[in-house]
Coordinates of C-alpha atoms in Angstrom, one line a residue:
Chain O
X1199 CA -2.4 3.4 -8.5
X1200 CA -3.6 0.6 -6.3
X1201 CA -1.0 -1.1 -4.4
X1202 CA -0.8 -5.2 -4.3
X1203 CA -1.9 -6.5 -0.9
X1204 CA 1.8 -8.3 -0.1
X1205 CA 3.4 -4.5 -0.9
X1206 CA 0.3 -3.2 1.8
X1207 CA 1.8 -6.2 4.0
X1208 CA 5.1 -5.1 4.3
X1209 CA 4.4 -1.5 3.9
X1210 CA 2.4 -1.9 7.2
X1211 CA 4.4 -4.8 9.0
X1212 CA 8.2 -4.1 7.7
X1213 CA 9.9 -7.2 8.8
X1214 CA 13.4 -6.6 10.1
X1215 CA 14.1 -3.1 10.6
X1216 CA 17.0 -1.6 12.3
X1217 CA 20.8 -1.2 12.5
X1218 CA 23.5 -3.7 12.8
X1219 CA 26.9 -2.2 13.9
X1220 CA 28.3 -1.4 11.1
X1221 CA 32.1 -1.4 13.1
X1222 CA 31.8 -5.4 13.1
X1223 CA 33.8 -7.1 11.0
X1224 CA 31.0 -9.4 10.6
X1225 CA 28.4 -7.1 9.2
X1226 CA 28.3 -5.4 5.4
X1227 CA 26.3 -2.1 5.0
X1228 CA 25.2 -1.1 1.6
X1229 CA 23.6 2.2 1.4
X1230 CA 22.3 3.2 -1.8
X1231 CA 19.8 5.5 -3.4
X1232 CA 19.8 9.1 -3.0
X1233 CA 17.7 11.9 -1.2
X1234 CA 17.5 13.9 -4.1
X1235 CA 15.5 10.9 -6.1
X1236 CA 13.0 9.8 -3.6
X1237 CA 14.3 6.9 -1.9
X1238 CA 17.4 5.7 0.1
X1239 CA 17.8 2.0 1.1
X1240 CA 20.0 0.9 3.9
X1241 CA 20.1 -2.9 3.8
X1242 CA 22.8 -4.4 6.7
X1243 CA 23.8 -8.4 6.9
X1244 CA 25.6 -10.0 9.6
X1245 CA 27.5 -13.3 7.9
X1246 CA 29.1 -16.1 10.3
X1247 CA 32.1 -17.9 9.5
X1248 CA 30.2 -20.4 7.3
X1249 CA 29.7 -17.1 4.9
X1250 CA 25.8 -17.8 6.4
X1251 CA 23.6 -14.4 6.6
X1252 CA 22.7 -15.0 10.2
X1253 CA 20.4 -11.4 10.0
X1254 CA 19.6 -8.9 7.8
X1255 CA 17.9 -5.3 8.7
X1256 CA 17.2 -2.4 7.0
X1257 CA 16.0 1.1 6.9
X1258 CA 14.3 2.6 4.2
X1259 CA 13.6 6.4 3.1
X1260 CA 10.9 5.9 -0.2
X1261 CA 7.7 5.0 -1.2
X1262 CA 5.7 1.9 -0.3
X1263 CA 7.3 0.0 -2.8
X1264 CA 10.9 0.6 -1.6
X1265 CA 10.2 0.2 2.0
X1266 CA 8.0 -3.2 0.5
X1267 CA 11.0 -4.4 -1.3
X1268 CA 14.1 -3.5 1.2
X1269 CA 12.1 -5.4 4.1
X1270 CA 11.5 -8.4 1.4
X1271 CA 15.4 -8.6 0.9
X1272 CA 15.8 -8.8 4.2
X1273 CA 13.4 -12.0 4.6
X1274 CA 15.4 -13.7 1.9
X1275 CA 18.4 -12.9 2.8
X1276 CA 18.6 -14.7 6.3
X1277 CA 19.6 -18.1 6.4
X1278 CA 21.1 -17.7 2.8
X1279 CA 24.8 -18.0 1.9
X1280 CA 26.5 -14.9 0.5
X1281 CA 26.9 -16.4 -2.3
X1282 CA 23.0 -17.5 -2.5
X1283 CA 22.6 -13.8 -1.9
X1284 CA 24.2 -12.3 -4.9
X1285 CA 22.0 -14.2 -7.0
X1286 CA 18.8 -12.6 -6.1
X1287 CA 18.2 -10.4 -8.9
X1288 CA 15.6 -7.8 -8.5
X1289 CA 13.3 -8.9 -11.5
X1290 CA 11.9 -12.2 -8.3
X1291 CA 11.3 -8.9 -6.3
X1292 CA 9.2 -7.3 -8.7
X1293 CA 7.2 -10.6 -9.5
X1294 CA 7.1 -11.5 -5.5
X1295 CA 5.6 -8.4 -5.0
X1296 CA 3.7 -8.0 -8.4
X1297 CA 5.1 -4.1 -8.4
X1298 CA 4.0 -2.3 -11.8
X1299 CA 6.6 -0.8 -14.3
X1300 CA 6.9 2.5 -12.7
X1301 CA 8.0 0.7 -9.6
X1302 CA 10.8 -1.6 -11.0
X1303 CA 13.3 1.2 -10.1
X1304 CA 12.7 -0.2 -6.4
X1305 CA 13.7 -3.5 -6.6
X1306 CA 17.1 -2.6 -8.7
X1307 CA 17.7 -0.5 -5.7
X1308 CA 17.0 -3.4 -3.4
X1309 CA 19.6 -5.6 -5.6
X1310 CA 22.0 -2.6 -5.9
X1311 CA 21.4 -2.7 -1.8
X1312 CA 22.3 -6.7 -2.0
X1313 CA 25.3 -6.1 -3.6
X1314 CA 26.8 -3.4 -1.7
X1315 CA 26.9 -4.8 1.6
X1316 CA 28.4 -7.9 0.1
X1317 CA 30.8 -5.4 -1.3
X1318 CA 31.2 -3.9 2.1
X1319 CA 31.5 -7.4 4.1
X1320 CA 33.9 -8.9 1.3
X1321 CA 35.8 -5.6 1.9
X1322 CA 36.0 -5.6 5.6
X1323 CA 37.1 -9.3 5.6
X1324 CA 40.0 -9.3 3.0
X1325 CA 38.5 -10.3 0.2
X1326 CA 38.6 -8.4 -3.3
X1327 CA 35.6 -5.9 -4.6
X1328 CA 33.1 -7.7 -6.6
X1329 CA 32.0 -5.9 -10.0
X1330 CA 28.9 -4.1 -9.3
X1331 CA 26.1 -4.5 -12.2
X1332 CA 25.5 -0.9 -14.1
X1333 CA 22.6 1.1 -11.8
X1334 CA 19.7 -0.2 -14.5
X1335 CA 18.4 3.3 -14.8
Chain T
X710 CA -20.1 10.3 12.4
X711 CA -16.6 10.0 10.5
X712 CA -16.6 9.0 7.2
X713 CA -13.6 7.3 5.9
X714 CA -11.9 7.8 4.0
X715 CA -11.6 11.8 3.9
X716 CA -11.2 14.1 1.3
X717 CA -8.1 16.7 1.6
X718 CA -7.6 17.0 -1.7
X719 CA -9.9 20.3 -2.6
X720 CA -7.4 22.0 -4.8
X721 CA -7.6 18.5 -7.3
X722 CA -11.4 19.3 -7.3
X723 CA -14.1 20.2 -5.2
X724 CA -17.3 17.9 -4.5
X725 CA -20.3 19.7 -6.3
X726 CA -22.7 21.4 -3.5
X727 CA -25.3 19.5 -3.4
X728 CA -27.5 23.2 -3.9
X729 CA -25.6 23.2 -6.8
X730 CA -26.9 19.9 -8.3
X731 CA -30.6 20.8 -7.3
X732 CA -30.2 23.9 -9.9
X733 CA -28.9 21.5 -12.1
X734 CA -31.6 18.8 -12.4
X735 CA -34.1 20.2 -14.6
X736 CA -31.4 21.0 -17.5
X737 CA -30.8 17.2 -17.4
X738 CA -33.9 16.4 -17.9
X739 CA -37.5 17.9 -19.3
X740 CA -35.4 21.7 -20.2
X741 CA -33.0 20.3 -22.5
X742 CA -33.2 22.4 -24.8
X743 CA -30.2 24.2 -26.8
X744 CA -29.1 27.6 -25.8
X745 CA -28.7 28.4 -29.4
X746 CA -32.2 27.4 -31.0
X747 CA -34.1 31.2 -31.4
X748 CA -37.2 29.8 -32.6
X749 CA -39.0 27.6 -29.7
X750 CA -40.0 27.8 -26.5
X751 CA -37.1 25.1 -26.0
X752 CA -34.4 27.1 -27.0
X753 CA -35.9 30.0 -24.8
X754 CA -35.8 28.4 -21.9
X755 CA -32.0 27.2 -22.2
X756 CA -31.1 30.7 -23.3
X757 CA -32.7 32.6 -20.1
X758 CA -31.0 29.7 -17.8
X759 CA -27.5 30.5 -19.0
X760 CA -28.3 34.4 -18.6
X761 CA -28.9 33.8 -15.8
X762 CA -26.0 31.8 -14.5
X763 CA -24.0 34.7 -16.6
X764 CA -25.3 37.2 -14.5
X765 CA -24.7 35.1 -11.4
X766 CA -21.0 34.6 -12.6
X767 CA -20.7 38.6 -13.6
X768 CA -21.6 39.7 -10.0
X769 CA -19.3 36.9 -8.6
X770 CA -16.0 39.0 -10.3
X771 CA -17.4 41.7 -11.2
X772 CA -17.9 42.6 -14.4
X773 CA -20.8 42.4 -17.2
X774 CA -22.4 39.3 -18.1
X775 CA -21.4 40.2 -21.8
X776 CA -18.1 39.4 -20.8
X777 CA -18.1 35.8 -19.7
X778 CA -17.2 33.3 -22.2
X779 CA -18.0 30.1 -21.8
X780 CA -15.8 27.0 -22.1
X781 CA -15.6 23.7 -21.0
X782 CA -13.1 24.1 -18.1
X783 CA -9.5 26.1 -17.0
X784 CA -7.7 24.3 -19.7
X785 CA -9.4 25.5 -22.7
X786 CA -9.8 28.9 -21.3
X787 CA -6.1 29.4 -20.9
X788 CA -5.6 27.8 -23.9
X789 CA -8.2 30.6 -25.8
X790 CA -6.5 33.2 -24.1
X791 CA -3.3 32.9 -24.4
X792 CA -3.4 31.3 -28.2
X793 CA -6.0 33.1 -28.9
X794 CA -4.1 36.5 -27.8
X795 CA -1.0 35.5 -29.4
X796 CA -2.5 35.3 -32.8
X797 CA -5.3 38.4 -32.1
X798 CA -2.4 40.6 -31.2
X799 CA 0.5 39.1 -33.9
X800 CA 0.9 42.6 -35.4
X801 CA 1.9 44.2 -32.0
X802 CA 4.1 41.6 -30.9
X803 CA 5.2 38.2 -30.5
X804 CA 6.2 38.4 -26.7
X805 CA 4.3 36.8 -23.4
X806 CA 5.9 37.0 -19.9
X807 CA 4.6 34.4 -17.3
X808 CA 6.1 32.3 -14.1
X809 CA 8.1 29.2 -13.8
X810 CA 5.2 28.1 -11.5
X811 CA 2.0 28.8 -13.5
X812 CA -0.2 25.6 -14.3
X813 CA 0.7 23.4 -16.8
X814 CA -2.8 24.8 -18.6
X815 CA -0.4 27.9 -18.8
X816 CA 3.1 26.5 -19.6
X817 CA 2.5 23.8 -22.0
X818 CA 0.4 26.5 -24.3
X819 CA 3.2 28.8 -24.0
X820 CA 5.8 26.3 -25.1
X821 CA 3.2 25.5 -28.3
X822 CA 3.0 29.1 -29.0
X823 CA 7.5 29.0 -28.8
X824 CA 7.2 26.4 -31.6
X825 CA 4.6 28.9 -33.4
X826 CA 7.5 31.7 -33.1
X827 CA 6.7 33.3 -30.5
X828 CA 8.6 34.6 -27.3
X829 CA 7.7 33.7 -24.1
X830 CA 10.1 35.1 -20.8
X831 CA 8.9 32.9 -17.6
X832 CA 9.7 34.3 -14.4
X833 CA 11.3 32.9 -11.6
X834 CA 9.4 33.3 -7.8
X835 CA 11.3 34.3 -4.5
X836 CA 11.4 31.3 -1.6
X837 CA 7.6 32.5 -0.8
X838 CA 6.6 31.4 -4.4
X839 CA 5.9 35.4 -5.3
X840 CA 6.7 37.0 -8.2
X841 CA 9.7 39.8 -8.3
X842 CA 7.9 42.9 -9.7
X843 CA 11.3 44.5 -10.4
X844 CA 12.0 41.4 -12.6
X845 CA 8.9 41.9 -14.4
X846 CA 9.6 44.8 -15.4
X847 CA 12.7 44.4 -16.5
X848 CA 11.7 41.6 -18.5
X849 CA 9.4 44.2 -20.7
X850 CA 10.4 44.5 -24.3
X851 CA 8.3 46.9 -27.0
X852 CA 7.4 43.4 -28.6
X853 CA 5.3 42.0 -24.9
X854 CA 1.8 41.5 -26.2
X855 CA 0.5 40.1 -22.3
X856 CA 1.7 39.1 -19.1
X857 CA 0.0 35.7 -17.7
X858 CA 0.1 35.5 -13.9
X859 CA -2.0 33.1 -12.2
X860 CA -3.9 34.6 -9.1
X861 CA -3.2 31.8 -6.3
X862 CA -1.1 28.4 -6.7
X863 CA -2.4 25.0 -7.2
X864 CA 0.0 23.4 -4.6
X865 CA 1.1 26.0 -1.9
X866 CA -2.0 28.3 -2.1
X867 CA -0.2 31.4 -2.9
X868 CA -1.5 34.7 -4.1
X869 CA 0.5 36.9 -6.4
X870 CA 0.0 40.6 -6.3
X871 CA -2.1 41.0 -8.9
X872 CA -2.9 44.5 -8.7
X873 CA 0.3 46.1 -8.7
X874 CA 1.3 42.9 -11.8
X875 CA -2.3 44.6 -13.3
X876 CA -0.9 48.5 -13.1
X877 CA 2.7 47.7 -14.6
X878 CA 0.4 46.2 -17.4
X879 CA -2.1 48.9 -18.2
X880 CA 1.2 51.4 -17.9
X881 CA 2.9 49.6 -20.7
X882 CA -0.3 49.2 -22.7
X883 CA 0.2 45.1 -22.1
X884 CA -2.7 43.4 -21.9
X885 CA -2.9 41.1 -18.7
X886 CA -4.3 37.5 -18.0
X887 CA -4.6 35.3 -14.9
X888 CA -5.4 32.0 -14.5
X889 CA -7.6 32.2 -11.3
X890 CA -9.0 29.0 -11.3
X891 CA -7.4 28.3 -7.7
X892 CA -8.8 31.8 -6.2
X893 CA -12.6 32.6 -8.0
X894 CA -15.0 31.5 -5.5
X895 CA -12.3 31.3 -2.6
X896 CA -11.4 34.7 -2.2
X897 CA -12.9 38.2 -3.3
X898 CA -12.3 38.5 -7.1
X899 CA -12.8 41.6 -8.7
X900 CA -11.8 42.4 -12.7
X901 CA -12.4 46.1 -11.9
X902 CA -10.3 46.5 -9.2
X903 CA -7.8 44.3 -9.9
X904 CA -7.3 45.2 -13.2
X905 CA -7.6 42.0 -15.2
X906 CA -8.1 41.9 -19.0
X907 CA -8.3 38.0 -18.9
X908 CA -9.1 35.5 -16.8
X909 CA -10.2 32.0 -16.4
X910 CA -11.7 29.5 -14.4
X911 CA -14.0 26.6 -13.6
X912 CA -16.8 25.2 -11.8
X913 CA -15.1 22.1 -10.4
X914 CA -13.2 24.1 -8.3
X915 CA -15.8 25.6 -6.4
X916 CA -18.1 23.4 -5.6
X917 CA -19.6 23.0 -9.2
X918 CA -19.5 20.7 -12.2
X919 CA -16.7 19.6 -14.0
X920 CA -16.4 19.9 -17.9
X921 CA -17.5 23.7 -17.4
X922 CA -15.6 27.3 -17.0
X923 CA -15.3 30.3 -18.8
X924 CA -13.2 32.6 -19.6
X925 CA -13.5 36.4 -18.8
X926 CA -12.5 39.0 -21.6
X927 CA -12.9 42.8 -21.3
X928 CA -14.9 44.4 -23.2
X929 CA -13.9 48.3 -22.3
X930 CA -10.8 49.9 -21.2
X931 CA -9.5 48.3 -23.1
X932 CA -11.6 46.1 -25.9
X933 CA -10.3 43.2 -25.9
X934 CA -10.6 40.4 -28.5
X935 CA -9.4 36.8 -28.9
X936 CA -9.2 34.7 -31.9
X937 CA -11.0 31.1 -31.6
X938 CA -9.4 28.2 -31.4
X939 CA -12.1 26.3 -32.5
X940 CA -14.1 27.1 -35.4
X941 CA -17.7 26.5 -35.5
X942 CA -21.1 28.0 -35.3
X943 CA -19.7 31.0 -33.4
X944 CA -21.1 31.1 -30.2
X945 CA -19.8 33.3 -27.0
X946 CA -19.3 36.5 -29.5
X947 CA -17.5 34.8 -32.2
X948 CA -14.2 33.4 -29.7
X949 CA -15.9 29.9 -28.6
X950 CA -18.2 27.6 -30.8
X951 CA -19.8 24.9 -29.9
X952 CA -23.2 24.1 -28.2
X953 CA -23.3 25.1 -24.8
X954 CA -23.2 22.7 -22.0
X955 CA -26.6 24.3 -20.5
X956 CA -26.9 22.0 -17.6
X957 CA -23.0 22.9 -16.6
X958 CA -23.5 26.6 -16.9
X959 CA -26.4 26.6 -14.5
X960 CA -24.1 25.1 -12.1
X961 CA -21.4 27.4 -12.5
X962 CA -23.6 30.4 -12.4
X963 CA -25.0 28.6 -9.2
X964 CA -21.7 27.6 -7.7
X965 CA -21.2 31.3 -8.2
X966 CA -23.9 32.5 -6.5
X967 CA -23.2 30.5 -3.3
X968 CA -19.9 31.5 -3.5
X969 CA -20.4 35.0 -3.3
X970 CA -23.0 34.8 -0.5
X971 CA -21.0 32.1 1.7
X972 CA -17.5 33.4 1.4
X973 CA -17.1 35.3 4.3
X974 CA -18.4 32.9 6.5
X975 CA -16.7 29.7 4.6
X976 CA -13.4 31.1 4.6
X977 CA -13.5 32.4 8.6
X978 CA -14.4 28.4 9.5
X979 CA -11.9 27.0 6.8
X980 CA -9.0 29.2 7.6
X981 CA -9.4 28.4 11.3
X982 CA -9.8 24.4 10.6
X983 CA -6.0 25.0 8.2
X984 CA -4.9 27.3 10.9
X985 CA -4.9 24.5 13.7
X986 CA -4.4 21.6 10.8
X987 CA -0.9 23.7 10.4
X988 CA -0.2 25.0 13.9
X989 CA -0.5 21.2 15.0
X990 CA 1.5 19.5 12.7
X991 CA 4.3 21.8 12.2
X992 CA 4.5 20.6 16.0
X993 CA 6.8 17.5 14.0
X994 CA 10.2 18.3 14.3
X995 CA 11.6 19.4 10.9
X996 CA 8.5 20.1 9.6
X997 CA 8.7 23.2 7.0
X998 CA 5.1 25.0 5.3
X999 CA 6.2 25.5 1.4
X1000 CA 5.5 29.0 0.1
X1001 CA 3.8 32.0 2.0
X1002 CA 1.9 32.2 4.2
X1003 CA 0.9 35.5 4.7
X1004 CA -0.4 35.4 1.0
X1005 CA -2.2 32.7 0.9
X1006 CA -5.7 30.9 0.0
X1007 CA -7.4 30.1 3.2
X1008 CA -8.2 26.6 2.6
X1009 CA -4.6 25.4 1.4
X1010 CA -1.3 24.1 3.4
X1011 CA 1.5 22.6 1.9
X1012 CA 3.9 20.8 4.2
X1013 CA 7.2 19.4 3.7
X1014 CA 7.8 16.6 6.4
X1015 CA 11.7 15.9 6.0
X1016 CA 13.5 12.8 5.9
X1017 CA 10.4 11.2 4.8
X1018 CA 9.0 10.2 1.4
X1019 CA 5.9 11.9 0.4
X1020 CA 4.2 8.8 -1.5
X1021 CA 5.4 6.7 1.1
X1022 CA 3.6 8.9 3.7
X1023 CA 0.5 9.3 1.7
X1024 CA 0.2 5.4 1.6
X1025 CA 0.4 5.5 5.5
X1026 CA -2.8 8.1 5.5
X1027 CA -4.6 6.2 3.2
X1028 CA -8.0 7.0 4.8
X1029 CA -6.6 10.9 4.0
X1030 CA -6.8 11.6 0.7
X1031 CA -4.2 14.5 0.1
X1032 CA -1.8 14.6 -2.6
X1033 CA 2.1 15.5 -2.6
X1034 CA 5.1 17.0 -4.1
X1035 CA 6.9 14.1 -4.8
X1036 CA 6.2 12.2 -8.1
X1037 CA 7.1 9.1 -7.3
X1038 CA 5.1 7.5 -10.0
X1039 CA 5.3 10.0 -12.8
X1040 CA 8.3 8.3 -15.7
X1041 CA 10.4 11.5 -14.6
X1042 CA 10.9 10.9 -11.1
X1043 CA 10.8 14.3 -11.1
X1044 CA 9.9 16.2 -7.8
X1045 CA 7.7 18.9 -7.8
X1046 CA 8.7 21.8 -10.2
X1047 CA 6.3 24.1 -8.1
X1048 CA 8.6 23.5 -4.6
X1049 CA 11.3 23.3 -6.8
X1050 CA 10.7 26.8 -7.8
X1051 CA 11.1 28.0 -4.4
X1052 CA 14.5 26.6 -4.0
X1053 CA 13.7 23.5 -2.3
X1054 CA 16.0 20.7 -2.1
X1055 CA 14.9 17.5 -4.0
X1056 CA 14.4 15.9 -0.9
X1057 CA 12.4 18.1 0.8
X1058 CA 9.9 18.4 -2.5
X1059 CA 9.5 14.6 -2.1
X1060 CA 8.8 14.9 1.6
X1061 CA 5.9 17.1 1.0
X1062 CA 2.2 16.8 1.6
X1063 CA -0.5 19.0 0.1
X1064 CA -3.5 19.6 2.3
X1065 CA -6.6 21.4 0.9
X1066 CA -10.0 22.4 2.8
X1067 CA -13.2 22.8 1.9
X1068 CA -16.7 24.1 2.9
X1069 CA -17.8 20.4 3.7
X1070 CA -14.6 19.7 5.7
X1071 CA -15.2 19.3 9.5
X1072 CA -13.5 19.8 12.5
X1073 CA -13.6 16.0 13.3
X1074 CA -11.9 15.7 10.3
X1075 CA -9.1 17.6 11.0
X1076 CA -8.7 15.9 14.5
X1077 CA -8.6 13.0 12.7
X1078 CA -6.2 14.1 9.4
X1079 CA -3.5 15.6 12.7
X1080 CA -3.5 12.6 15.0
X1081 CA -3.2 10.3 11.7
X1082 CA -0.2 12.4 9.6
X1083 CA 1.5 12.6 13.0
X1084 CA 1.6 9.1 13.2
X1085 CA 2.4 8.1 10.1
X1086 CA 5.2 10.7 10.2
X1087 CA 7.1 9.0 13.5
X1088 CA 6.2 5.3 11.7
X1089 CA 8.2 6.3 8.6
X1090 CA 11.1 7.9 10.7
X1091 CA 11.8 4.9 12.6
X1092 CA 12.2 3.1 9.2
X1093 CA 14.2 6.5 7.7
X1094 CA 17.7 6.0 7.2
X1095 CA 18.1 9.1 7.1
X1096 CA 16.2 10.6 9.9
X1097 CA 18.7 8.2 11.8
X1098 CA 21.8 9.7 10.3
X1099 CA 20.3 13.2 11.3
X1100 CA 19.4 12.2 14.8
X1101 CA 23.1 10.9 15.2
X1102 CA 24.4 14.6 14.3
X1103 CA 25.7 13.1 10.6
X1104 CA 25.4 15.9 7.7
X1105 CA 23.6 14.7 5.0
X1106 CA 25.4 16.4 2.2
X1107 CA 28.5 15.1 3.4
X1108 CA 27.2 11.6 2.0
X1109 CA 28.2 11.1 -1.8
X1110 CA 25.1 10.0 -2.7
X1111 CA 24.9 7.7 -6.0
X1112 CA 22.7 9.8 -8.2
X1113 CA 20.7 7.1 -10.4

C-alpha cells in the first residue's frame, strides 16, 4: 500500500512533538488507543484564558498514518478556540491526508485524542465532562 | 555499489538465480513442447527435461524421482495432501493433528476438511515456537489418519523436530506430512532419514520460479496414495492432472540442483551476515529475537523492537524491504497469530520486524539494513508515548487502556 506524499510529510517531519506538563492547570492530556491494537496517541493542548489553544504536542506509538494524523491535529489545533476544536471531526483528517479505508481507524483516534484532552482541560478547570462520541470501531 | 532499495524479505519469495533462468530459456521458447504428447519428437524433448529436473529434485531430498509430484506451488501441494489424505484414508479415520502455527496453506485446508467432518487437533508451541512432543502424543486417538508439521516457520525461522515428530508417526502407524516449503533448498532435507511420508514445497523459495512445486509422496515403507483434487487427464500417477508447466519444472529441478551443491557454502556466509544483522541490532535496548534460536533457518531473524509500531517502522526503512508481525493493514487488526503463539503480548507482535537473507544478500547490505533499523528505531521512540512512560519508570499495564 502506497502511502500519500502529505502522510510521507508528516511521517518524516512530525510537526509538534513532545510533552506539555500535564500538572498545569492550563494543559489537557488525552491519551487514547491501546498497546494491544497497534497504536497509542498522546495529543496535549495548553489553552489561555481566552479558551485559545496556544500549543499543541503529541506523541504517537502507530503506524505512519497515526503518527501522520496525531501531528496534523496538532497543526490545527493551535491558534483555535476549544470550542473550534471540538468540531474537528476526523472524516477532514482522512480527506486532508487522503488515508484509504483501512486507515480511517487513525483519524477517529486522532478525534477521540481531540476530545479527551478537552475532557481533561474542562475537567482540570471546573467545568463539567463533555459526552464523548461512541469509539467508531 | 548499493542498490536501493534492498530486498530482506526472502521468506515472501526469493529472486530466481539468474543460472536458474538460463535453464529455463529454451522451454520458453523453440522446446515448447508438452510433457505429455508420446508421439513426437516435441513431446520427447519436454518429457526428458522434466526427468531430468525430477531427478535433480529426487537427489535434492532424497528420494526417487517416481515420487515427486508436481504442482503449481506450496499451496496446492498442501492442499493435495492433506485433502487428498483425508479422503484416501476415510476408512481408517477422520483425525489430523497439526500446530497453531503452521501456514495458512495448512490451516485453512484443515478447517475445509472440519466442515467435511473431519477432526483436526492443532497444537499449541512452547515460547521457542516448538512443538511439545508429549502433547503430541497425547493428542493421538485410534481415529489419527496423519500428523502435519511444517519443517521450519515462515516468520521466525524455526525448525521443529521432525525426526523424533516422524518416529512417534511410523510407531502409531500415522502417516506424517510437512510442509517444508521454508526449509528444502535452505537446509539438508532428507525423506529417508527424517522419515517423511509427505511433503511439499516450491521453487520461489529457493531461488526458482513461481507458479511451480511439488509434492513428495512415498512410494515404499509405507505406499502411500492420495486422492486428486483435480480431475483431469491424470498426470503425476493419477494424484495431479493437468499439463505440466515444463518451463517451471526445469527451474525447480535446477533451483534444486544449485541448492544442493551451494548449501554449505551459502548458509556459512548467510548465517554469519544474520548472525552480525542480530548481534547488532539486539544492541537497541528492549530489543527481543521471536522464537529460537538455536533451531533455526540460517537466513531468518525475527525481531520485536518494543514500544514501537512495526508498520510504522517499516515505513521509516523504506529502502529495506522486510515485512512484520503487526497487521496494521489487514480488516482484523489482528497481530501476528505466529508471535501470538509464542505468548507474546499484542504489543510486542506489532513491534516486530521480520528479516530474511539470501544468497544474493551482501555484507554492504547488512551494514546498511543495521545503521538504518537503528535509526529508525530511536526516531520512532522519541515520538513513542510509550517508550516515554517506560523511560520515566511508569508500568504499562497499570494504564487502563481503552480497548477499541
Amino acid at each position: 500500500m502506497a502511502y500519500s506524499d502529505k502522510v510521507i510529510d508528516h511521517y518524516t517531519n512530525p510537526r509538534n512533538v513532545g510533552t506539555l506538563d500535564k500538572a498545569k492547570k492550563s494543559v489537557g492530556t488525552g491519551l487514547v488507543g491501546a498497546p494491544e491494537c497497534g497504536d497509542v496517541m498522546r495529543l496535549q493542548i495548553e489553552v489561555d484564558e481566552n479558551q485559545v489553544i496556544t500549543d499543541a504536542k503529541f506523541k504517537t506509538f502507530g503506524c505512519g498514518s497515526a503518527i501522520a494524523s496525531s501531528s496534523l491535529a496538532t497543526e490545527w489545533l493551535k491558534g483555535k478556540t476549544v470550542d473550534e476544536a471540538l468540531a474537528i471531526d476526523n472524516m477532514a483528517i482522512v480527506e486532508e491526508l487522503a488515508l484509504p479505508p483501512v486507515k480511517i481507524h487513525c483519524s477517529v483516534l486522532a478525534e477521540d485524542a481531540i476530545k479527551t484532552a478537552i475532557n481533561d482541560y474542562r475537567v482540570k478547570n471546573g467545568l463539567p465532562e463533555l459526552e464523548m462520541p461512541k469509539s467508531h470501531h | 555499489m548499493l542498490t536501493l532499495p534492498i530486498y530482506l524479505d526472502n521468506n515472501a519469495t526469493t529472486p530466481l538465480d539468474p543460472r536458474v533462468l538460463e535453464a529455463m530459456m529454451p522451454y520458453m521458447t523453440n522446446m515448447f513442447g508438452n510433457a505429455a504428447s508420446r508421439n513426437h519428437a516435441f513431446g520427447w524433448q519436454a518429457e526428458e527435461a522434466v526427468d531430468y529436473a525430477r531427478e535433480q529434485i529426487a537427489s535434492l531430498i532424497n528420494c526417487s524421482p517416481k515420487e515427486i509430484i508436481f504442482t503449481s506451488g506450496a499451496t496446492e501441494s498442501d492442499n493435495l495432501a492433506l485433502k487428498g489424505v483425508f479422503e484416501m484414508y476415510a476408512s481408517k479415520g477422520n483425525h489430523i493433528i497439526t500446530l497453531t502455527t503452521e501456514h495458512k496453506a495448512v490451516l485453512d485446508p484443515c478447517k475445509h476438511i472440519e466442515k467435511m467432518g473431519g477432526k483436526v487437533t492443532y497444537l499449541q508451541v512452547d515460547e521457542k515456537g516448538l512443538i511439545d512432543l508429549k502433547e503430541l502424543e497425547e493428542a493421538i486417538t485410534d481415529k489419527t489418519i496423519l500428523i502435519s508439521v511444517m519443517y521450519a516457520n515462515n516468520e521466525i525461522g524455526v525448525i521443529q523436530p521432525i525426526r523424533e515428530i516422524s518416529a512417534i508417526a511410523k510407531k502409531r502407524g500415522i502417516l506424517f506430512f510437512t510442509d517444508a516449503t521454508q526449509a528444502v533448498g535452505k537446509i539438508p532435507v532428507d525423506v529417508e532419514a527424517d522419515g517423511i511420508d509427505l511433503m511439499a514445497f516450491s521453487a520461489h523459495k529457493m531461488y526458482g520460479p513461481k507458479g511451480v512445486g511439488a509434492l513428495y509422496v512415498r512410494r515404499k515403507n509405507p505406499r502411500v496414495k492420495v486422492t486428486a483434487q483435480m480431475d483431469g487427464g491424470g498426470h503425476e500417477r493419477g494424484m495431479r492432472s493437468g499439463t505440466l508447466n515444463v518451463p517451471g519444472i526445469v527451474g525447480l529441478g535446477k533451483a534444486a540442483e544449485i541448492a544442493k551443491q551451494d548449501m554449505e557454502a551459502d548458509t556459512k556466509r548467510i548465517a554469519a551476515m544474520r548472525d552480525r544483522l542480530e548481534r547488532e541490532l539486539t544492541t537497541i535496548e528492549e530489543s527481543y529475537v521471536n522464537g529460537s534460536t538455536e533451531h533455526r533457518l540460517p537466513h531468518v531473524s525475527n525481531i520485536s523492537f518494543k514500544y514501537v509500531e512495526g508498520e510504522g517502522l517499516m515505513m521509516g526503512v523504506k529502502d529495506l524491504a522486510v515485512s512484520s508481525g503487526s497487521a496494521c493493514t489487514s480488516a482484523s487488526l489482528e497481530p501476528s497469530y505466529v508471535l501470538k503463539a509464542l505468548g507474546l503480548s499484542d504489543d510486542l507482535a506489532h513491534s516486530s520486524l521480520r528479516f530474511g537473507l539470501s544468497r544474493f544478500t551482501t555484507d554492504e547490505e547488512i551494514d546498511y539494513a543495521i545503521d538504518h533499523v537503528k535509526e529508525a528505531v530511536a526516531k520512532l521512540r522519541e515520538l513513542s508515548p510509550l517508550w516515554e512512560m517506560f523511560k520515566e519508570g511508569i508500568d504499562l499495564n497499570s494504564i487502563e487502556w481503552a480497548e477499541h
